[in-house]
Amino acid sequence: MLKDYTCDEVLFDEMLAKSTSAVAHYKKFVKQFGEYDKQDFLRLKDEAKTQFFNEGITFATYNNNAEGTERIFPFDLIPRIIPAKEWDTIEKGLIQRNMAINAFLEDLYHDKKILKDGVVPHELIHTSNNLLVQMHGINPPGGIYNHISGTDVIRHSDGNYYVLEDNVRVPSGVSYVLANRNSLKKTLPKLFRQCKVQLVKEYPDQLLQMLHTVAPQGVDEPTCVVLTPGMYNSAYFEHSFLAQSMGVELVEGRDLFVEKNFVYMKTIYGPKRVDVIYRRVDDLFIDPLEFRSDSALGTAGLMQAYRAGNVALVNAPGTGVADDKAVYIYMPEIIKYYLGEEAILRNVPTYRCEKDDDFKYVMENVHQLVVKPVDESGGYGISIGTELTKAQIEEVKQTVKANRRKYIAQPIMSLSVHPTYIEEADTFEPRHIDLRTFCLLGKDFQYVLPGGLTRVALKKGTLIVNSSQGGGSKDTWILS
Amino acid sequence: MLSRIANNLFWMGRYLERAESMTRFTKVNYFSALDGPIAISRDLALKAILRMNGTNLTDQSEEDTLQHVTFARDNGNSVISSVVAARENGRSARDVISAELWESINKYYHFVQDYKVDDYKKTHLFDFSQRANDMVTVIKGKVDSTLVHDETWDVIKAGLFVERAIQILRTVQIKYEDIEMLAKEDSSIAVRSYQVATLLDTLESFDISKRHCTGAPDLTSALQFLILQPEFPRSFLFCFDKVRFHIDRLSQAKYPAKDSVEYFIDKHLSRMKYMVVDEVETDVTGTITQLTNLMYEIAGKIEQQYMS
């Protein structure tokens, strides 16, 4: 079915890699896939869709209806394949990068050596909205801050992998990786027999194991929970999926209370102590006594219990200071400073609008740059120079000028493309993809999910892959 | 188990039963009005449907009535509102119920949600009701066959049986009112017996009751069967005993305290077991009101003790 598939030469296609036939690690797949005809494919596609719908693997958008409109995260049946050797490098690079981020966070909330040594500018950290004074001097159980990191990796038209951004607050998406794999296995079982693909299903076990390593001192059998903002949160499916697959309770802030610096949950048989909280609630909402007092999502006294070392929060509050897109620029130096190593994964060249030279360059080149706010997620606030009108370019300039600290700019990276089934055209076309990876750090514990969430920009030509903005996803195969 | 989740599952059970009951009541009473004795007018059936739905509306057209009790989202007692609530409660507890159970609830929700209201009102009432309630049966099957029979199961079942007990009483009360009212206009045995048959039908008891009570169904045997029969799943006493069973399992106390819900249930259930149909017949409305209030009180106590 893919034999007529072609791709523009200026783009880097994962399957063709600038040649006309599939590269080695796609060959088996293409051959096997060729045995299905279009009719089969369309039927399988519909079956997969029904399955997602019935199982409620959806995300909700709330406009004018309290039940929410449920949407299936569009799932493309053609998997993205990465050979073992390439993946090895990515995996090492991710662990390196996230270990360095952990060391960086510990330093920022203790001695701030890296600032004193002038490696990262003082003002960059102190002007960050995500630096939490409440975290100063706290020693989190196990010494871990960014237990779960969702680093976004892309491949540029030069064929190299780059880190596009770090996500060390509450990265999401892992449930779709598992759901996609499940669905693809049911839909295209033969393909799996042919291609040896590394497993992703152990993720929940690894996650639970990691949570156990960071239990407070003296707790042998920790009670772990997942804390959700509730079922109206767009990622609720994931929260319940993770709790269910780890076999732990899914709690809301109102299920918890703090007494004498210990955290308890309210059960049908009375209070039960909680030791590790994988929280999917943002920093500012976890404890109304220390952060936003109007938050109904958190639990009063949680931070005090954390400070006393009686509960582990995963990820630690205040990690957002490290995934600030302006801090990103310094990642190679940060890695070198703490680990004494060169960064394994490349950084995309980035201009900090706060710096005068960079600012000047950005002002003159908005039309060929991506301008991003440093502290937002979900693809919001991003403008891509080549897609803007003259008036819009002026607008971007004004916005940046008004708050230079808030913006960075990068050359437009041409994300690699991948054959993707496009419904409207009823054919396979190249679409831009990225990769959200998942890396776990615990006390003496490291794990990278083999694969990750390949997100695909379904709209022709666009580079924005976020689900909230019309993106879809693919299963990601790491060959063994 | 979290108290909040227990509460949500308890209500999931209640809403499922409520949706099923309203669907069946509407179907049976609507169709009973098509070929009954003359006095049993369509108007009477529509009014009964509205009363069962607990609404104050009167003088609604047929289509408006059907729409209101089944698909009106602004009516908290409509079938669709109960289905939405059942599903929302289930969704909040997805991590503790089985994937199979969740999927069956989700399918049921999508079925009701996507059903064309016009089809329902005009031609497909039977099809909708039958298929919707078959789906509820599947859900209940999943509750029994895919959950570990632990506190999750007990809480859902307790909710189902509390609500079913209440719905049985409501159904009996409303059909009893119809019987009384018709008796004033036409006291013929045919009319009376037709209404009793409808009552039994509404609780899916007509055929099976014949195996227990011979002869044309009369009010006495129907009351005996629907309220006091200890072994029939659609009798009040049966449901009451099931509530006791599930709450006793939930309880960890060997000897329940005097202020506990277990104690309260046992005390009243013991009395109930020795009730005879004559007592019910002496004051049907009074007895039903009393039993309904008792069930509400039990539900309140369950929530207070385990779910808050």
XYZ file of C-alpha atoms in Angstrom, chain A residues 132-135 138 283-284 286-293 299-305 307:
23
model
C 9.315 28.446 44.392
C 10.686 30.018 47.553
C 8.765 27.370 49.469
C 11.194 24.767 48.159
C 13.878 21.102 51.401
C 2.413 23.321 41.822
C 0.262 26.294 42.622
C -1.372 21.474 45.696
C -1.585 23.271 49.031
C -3.865 26.266 49.658
C -1.901 27.171 52.779
C 1.297 27.820 50.853
C 0.285 28.544 47.282
C -3.031 29.648 45.855
C -5.415 29.951 48.757
C -4.707 19.544 50.481
C -4.009 21.999 53.277
C -0.743 21.248 55.056
C 0.734 19.058 52.329
C 3.887 21.167 51.963
C 4.494 21.111 55.698
C 4.284 17.301 55.676
C 9.079 19.583 54.502
